[in-house]
Amino acid sequence: MNAPCDPGAQTPILDLAADFPILSRPVHGRRLAYLDNGATTQKPAAVIEAEARFYRESNANIHRGVHWLSQHATELYDGARATVQRFLNAARADEIVFTRGTTEAINLVAQSWGRPRLAAGDEILLSTMEHHSNIVPWQLVCEQTGAALKVIPVQDNGELDMAAFAGLLGERTRLLAITHVSNALGTVNPVAEMTRRAHEMGAIVLVDGAQAVAHQAVDVQAIGCDFYAFSGHKLYGPTGIGALYGRAELLRHMPPWQGGGDMIRTVAFDNTTFAPPPQRFEAGTPNIAGAIALAAAIDYVQGVGLARIHVHEQALLDYGTRALAAIPGVRLVGTAERKAGILSFLVEGIHPHDLGTILDAEGVAIRAGHHCAMPLMTRFGIPGTARASLGLYNGLADLDALVAAIQKAQELFGTRSGTASGNGRVA
């Protein structure tokens, strides 16, 4: 098959693999085609160096030291918070709480905002496509408070049923917790519209942005949400660091959910007073190096340009969608009109785990399983999918390798029909 000839098709515009040292490492003697970015992204040299440089030149604990190194480390850490503020367009730096990632951020809101305020008869509204990290914390809060979960259904193409959403949203709705981009389907949800409608009913809105921040510009003020959570490791930053945006007036009235050093004003055995946000929610020594390296990752992504990244990944998504659809026996799961760079699919006669193992032997890294979205898999009547998820360093060669590896798996399982010629590129 020939190169794409659709005159309306976009062309990938980025060539950044050289910035990521790990991508030059062969796997099983083959060139690595890393297509598991939805699970975690690889790190550019600039981020690796930022973390190493902190330990090499600036390592000290923050906020409590009077010596120069401590003050210098504090400046770097506070500067990282300001970088996240600008990245999300939060109104104030103290609306940014550093966490271990999206999971901890959602648990923080569940326990500090939800648990003291919810009661029997209150409702929390989620969707069928949520990651387990945006389901289980709310189940725990419901058990603790007597509140109830309500679930927005998903249509066959992977889009939310917005009519059902309107019907579920009511006077008892206290919280809407919704993913910005589905990690299993790539669906981009209309979070600004959903936030507006939830606010009209007096509800608070939390947006899980783990799969959004690396692929598109996020403006929390434009969305209007009350909380927004993301993880650094899905944004070309380190593991173990992330952030929660929370509106200042909400954070101000939320109690701490963990106790320890640096989150207090005074401590006595008969009474403790707490620091204002965000320190109130950052008990103990934080991941200082991680926060600084996260800021470096944000600088890197913004240096490339989120608009350019979006165009590049949409071109890859279009190409990959057509390439997979052209393979007999391959079924795409999730075909929403608005999607980020995620291709979930099934290959007839091959379990996703077996497929992932064969692809790995060909140097192609994908994810196989339920993607921490078991209710969504149940809705589609499947145990899981194979998932190829795209990043800014991917190119057409990675998708060609994916196609070739799928065809090899079909040959091994005796399920392949038809033949391909040339480099396998779609017309």
XYZ file of C-alpha atoms in Angstrom, residues 60-280:
221
model
C 17.931 20.490 50.832
C 14.617 20.387 52.652
C 12.275 23.291 52.072
C 10.354 25.966 53.999
C 11.972 25.296 57.374
C 15.668 25.932 56.863
C 17.516 29.210 57.388
C 20.617 28.186 55.432
C 21.175 29.114 51.788
C 20.585 25.656 50.285
C 17.211 25.348 51.993
C 16.151 28.774 50.810
C 17.359 27.993 47.293
C 15.466 24.667 47.215
C 12.356 26.469 48.492
C 12.607 28.992 45.668
C 12.837 26.186 43.099
C 9.878 24.329 44.625
C 7.707 27.436 44.829
C 8.746 28.309 41.297
C 7.534 24.897 40.150
C 4.148 25.595 41.720
C 3.952 28.864 39.791
C 4.799 26.974 36.594
C 1.880 24.596 37.161
C -0.383 27.564 37.922
C 0.441 29.176 34.585
C 0.147 25.844 32.759
C -3.438 25.350 33.971
C -4.231 29.090 33.974
C -5.238 28.960 37.621
C -5.948 32.348 39.134
C -3.479 31.934 42.011
C -0.433 29.848 42.861
C -1.976 28.779 46.175
C -4.699 26.981 44.205
C -2.090 24.362 43.208
C -1.481 21.460 45.596
C 1.352 19.068 44.810
C 0.344 15.408 45.161
C 1.762 12.035 44.149
C -0.485 12.132 41.094
C -4.100 12.076 39.956
C -5.043 9.214 42.282
C -3.882 11.008 45.410
C -5.441 14.261 44.229
C -8.876 12.663 43.823
C -8.577 10.902 47.180
C -7.670 14.240 48.754
C -10.857 15.841 47.426
C -12.931 12.804 48.374
C -11.731 12.795 51.974
C -11.241 16.510 52.605
C -14.130 17.984 50.625
C -16.526 15.054 50.250
C -16.442 13.215 53.554
C -17.246 16.221 55.803
C -20.013 17.537 53.522
C -21.892 14.584 52.046
C -24.782 12.808 53.734
C -27.498 10.259 53.052
C -29.620 11.381 50.119
C -26.765 13.225 48.406
C -25.610 12.016 45.002
C -22.234 11.836 43.266
C -22.396 11.684 39.497
C -19.719 9.742 37.581
C -19.572 8.200 34.114
C -19.173 4.624 32.904
C -15.810 5.498 31.319
C -14.074 6.582 34.528
C -10.709 5.220 35.586
C -10.829 3.240 38.815
C -9.083 6.176 40.507
C -12.190 8.252 39.869
C -14.570 5.517 41.053
C -13.175 3.794 44.134
C -12.490 6.955 46.213
C -16.124 7.984 45.756
C -17.366 4.504 46.651
C -15.414 4.763 49.895
C -16.929 8.174 50.629
C -20.402 6.853 49.899
C -19.844 4.031 52.389
C -18.676 6.571 54.958
C -21.455 9.136 54.442
C -24.490 7.344 53.002
C -24.306 9.271 49.732
C -25.119 7.423 46.498
C -23.331 7.041 43.154
C -25.131 7.747 39.891
C -23.537 6.774 36.568
C -23.772 8.469 33.158
C -23.980 5.767 30.461
C -21.724 5.566 27.410
C -23.005 5.160 23.863
C -21.784 2.516 21.435
C -19.284 4.916 19.812
C -17.699 5.735 23.166
C -19.343 9.114 23.706
C -21.263 10.025 26.832
C -25.035 9.898 26.646
C -25.630 13.590 27.231
C -29.402 13.198 27.360
C -28.969 10.707 30.188
C -26.555 13.126 31.884
C -29.221 15.825 31.834
C -31.709 13.402 33.345
C -29.359 12.256 36.107
C -28.263 15.745 37.101
C -30.640 16.961 39.787
C -31.127 18.830 43.022
C -29.513 16.021 44.989
C -26.333 16.074 42.882
C -23.537 17.397 45.067
C -20.559 16.463 42.892
C -19.834 15.673 39.262
C -16.517 13.801 38.892
C -15.722 13.336 35.224
C -12.730 12.423 33.105
C -11.557 15.009 30.584
C -10.209 12.324 28.230
C -10.981 8.615 28.544
C -7.838 6.580 29.093
C -9.450 3.516 27.499
C -11.231 5.090 24.518
C -9.622 8.472 23.917
C -13.009 10.197 24.034
C -12.717 13.924 24.780
C -15.640 14.909 26.969
C -17.352 18.344 26.861
C -16.194 19.211 30.362
C -16.875 22.944 30.117
C -20.494 22.350 29.127
C -20.916 19.667 31.778
C -19.407 21.946 34.418
C -21.779 24.768 33.504
C -24.802 22.506 33.738
C -23.654 20.984 37.029
C -23.094 24.437 38.515
C -26.615 25.423 37.500
C -27.804 22.659 39.829
C -25.470 23.794 42.611
C -23.023 20.897 42.252
C -19.231 20.972 42.549
C -17.160 19.617 39.636
C -13.916 17.638 39.663
C -12.200 16.888 36.349
C -9.709 14.024 35.993
C -7.188 15.496 33.575
C -4.602 12.709 33.627
C -5.041 11.910 29.925
C -5.636 15.489 28.763
C -2.744 17.678 29.853
C -0.143 16.145 27.513
C -2.326 16.475 24.436
C -4.116 19.819 24.587
C -4.045 23.160 26.362
C -6.023 23.141 29.612
C -7.535 26.317 31.047
C -9.286 25.623 34.343
C -10.852 29.061 34.405
C -12.351 28.550 30.952
C -13.606 25.085 31.941
C -14.963 26.554 35.151
C -14.334 23.397 37.191
C -13.776 23.479 40.933
C -11.027 20.847 40.971
C -8.686 19.540 38.260
C -6.202 16.696 38.809
C -3.280 15.411 36.741
C -0.135 13.278 36.970
C 3.357 14.327 35.978
C 4.395 10.966 34.560
C 1.773 11.204 31.798
C 3.138 14.654 30.906
C 6.744 13.604 30.175
C 7.630 14.241 33.830
C 8.640 11.970 36.720
C 6.537 9.397 38.502
C 5.345 10.158 42.020
C 4.415 13.781 41.362
C 1.241 15.462 40.198
C -1.013 18.339 41.088
C -4.498 19.241 42.181
C -6.023 22.548 41.191
C -8.725 23.668 43.604
C -10.606 26.940 43.747
C -9.169 29.009 46.599
C -12.493 29.496 48.375
C -13.037 25.721 48.467
C -9.524 24.811 49.591
C -9.703 27.438 52.328
C -12.577 25.631 54.032
C -11.324 22.064 53.573
C -9.673 20.304 56.536
C -6.346 18.525 56.074
C -6.539 14.844 55.234
C -3.003 13.970 56.373
C -1.128 15.301 59.363
C 2.583 15.918 59.803
C 5.292 18.468 59.398
C 5.013 21.622 57.277
C 1.187 21.627 57.227
C 0.774 23.263 60.636
C 1.003 26.679 62.212
C 1.167 25.552 65.850
C 1.083 22.191 67.602
C 0.226 21.517 71.233
C -1.189 18.404 72.834
C -4.512 20.126 73.398
C -4.777 21.917 70.063
C -3.209 22.178 66.600
C -3.714 24.948 64.073
C -3.098 24.414 60.386
C -1.284 26.270 57.658
C -3.316 27.806 54.846
C -3.594 26.021 51.481
C -1.674 24.630 49.722
C 0.720 23.739 52.580
C -2.247 22.395 54.589
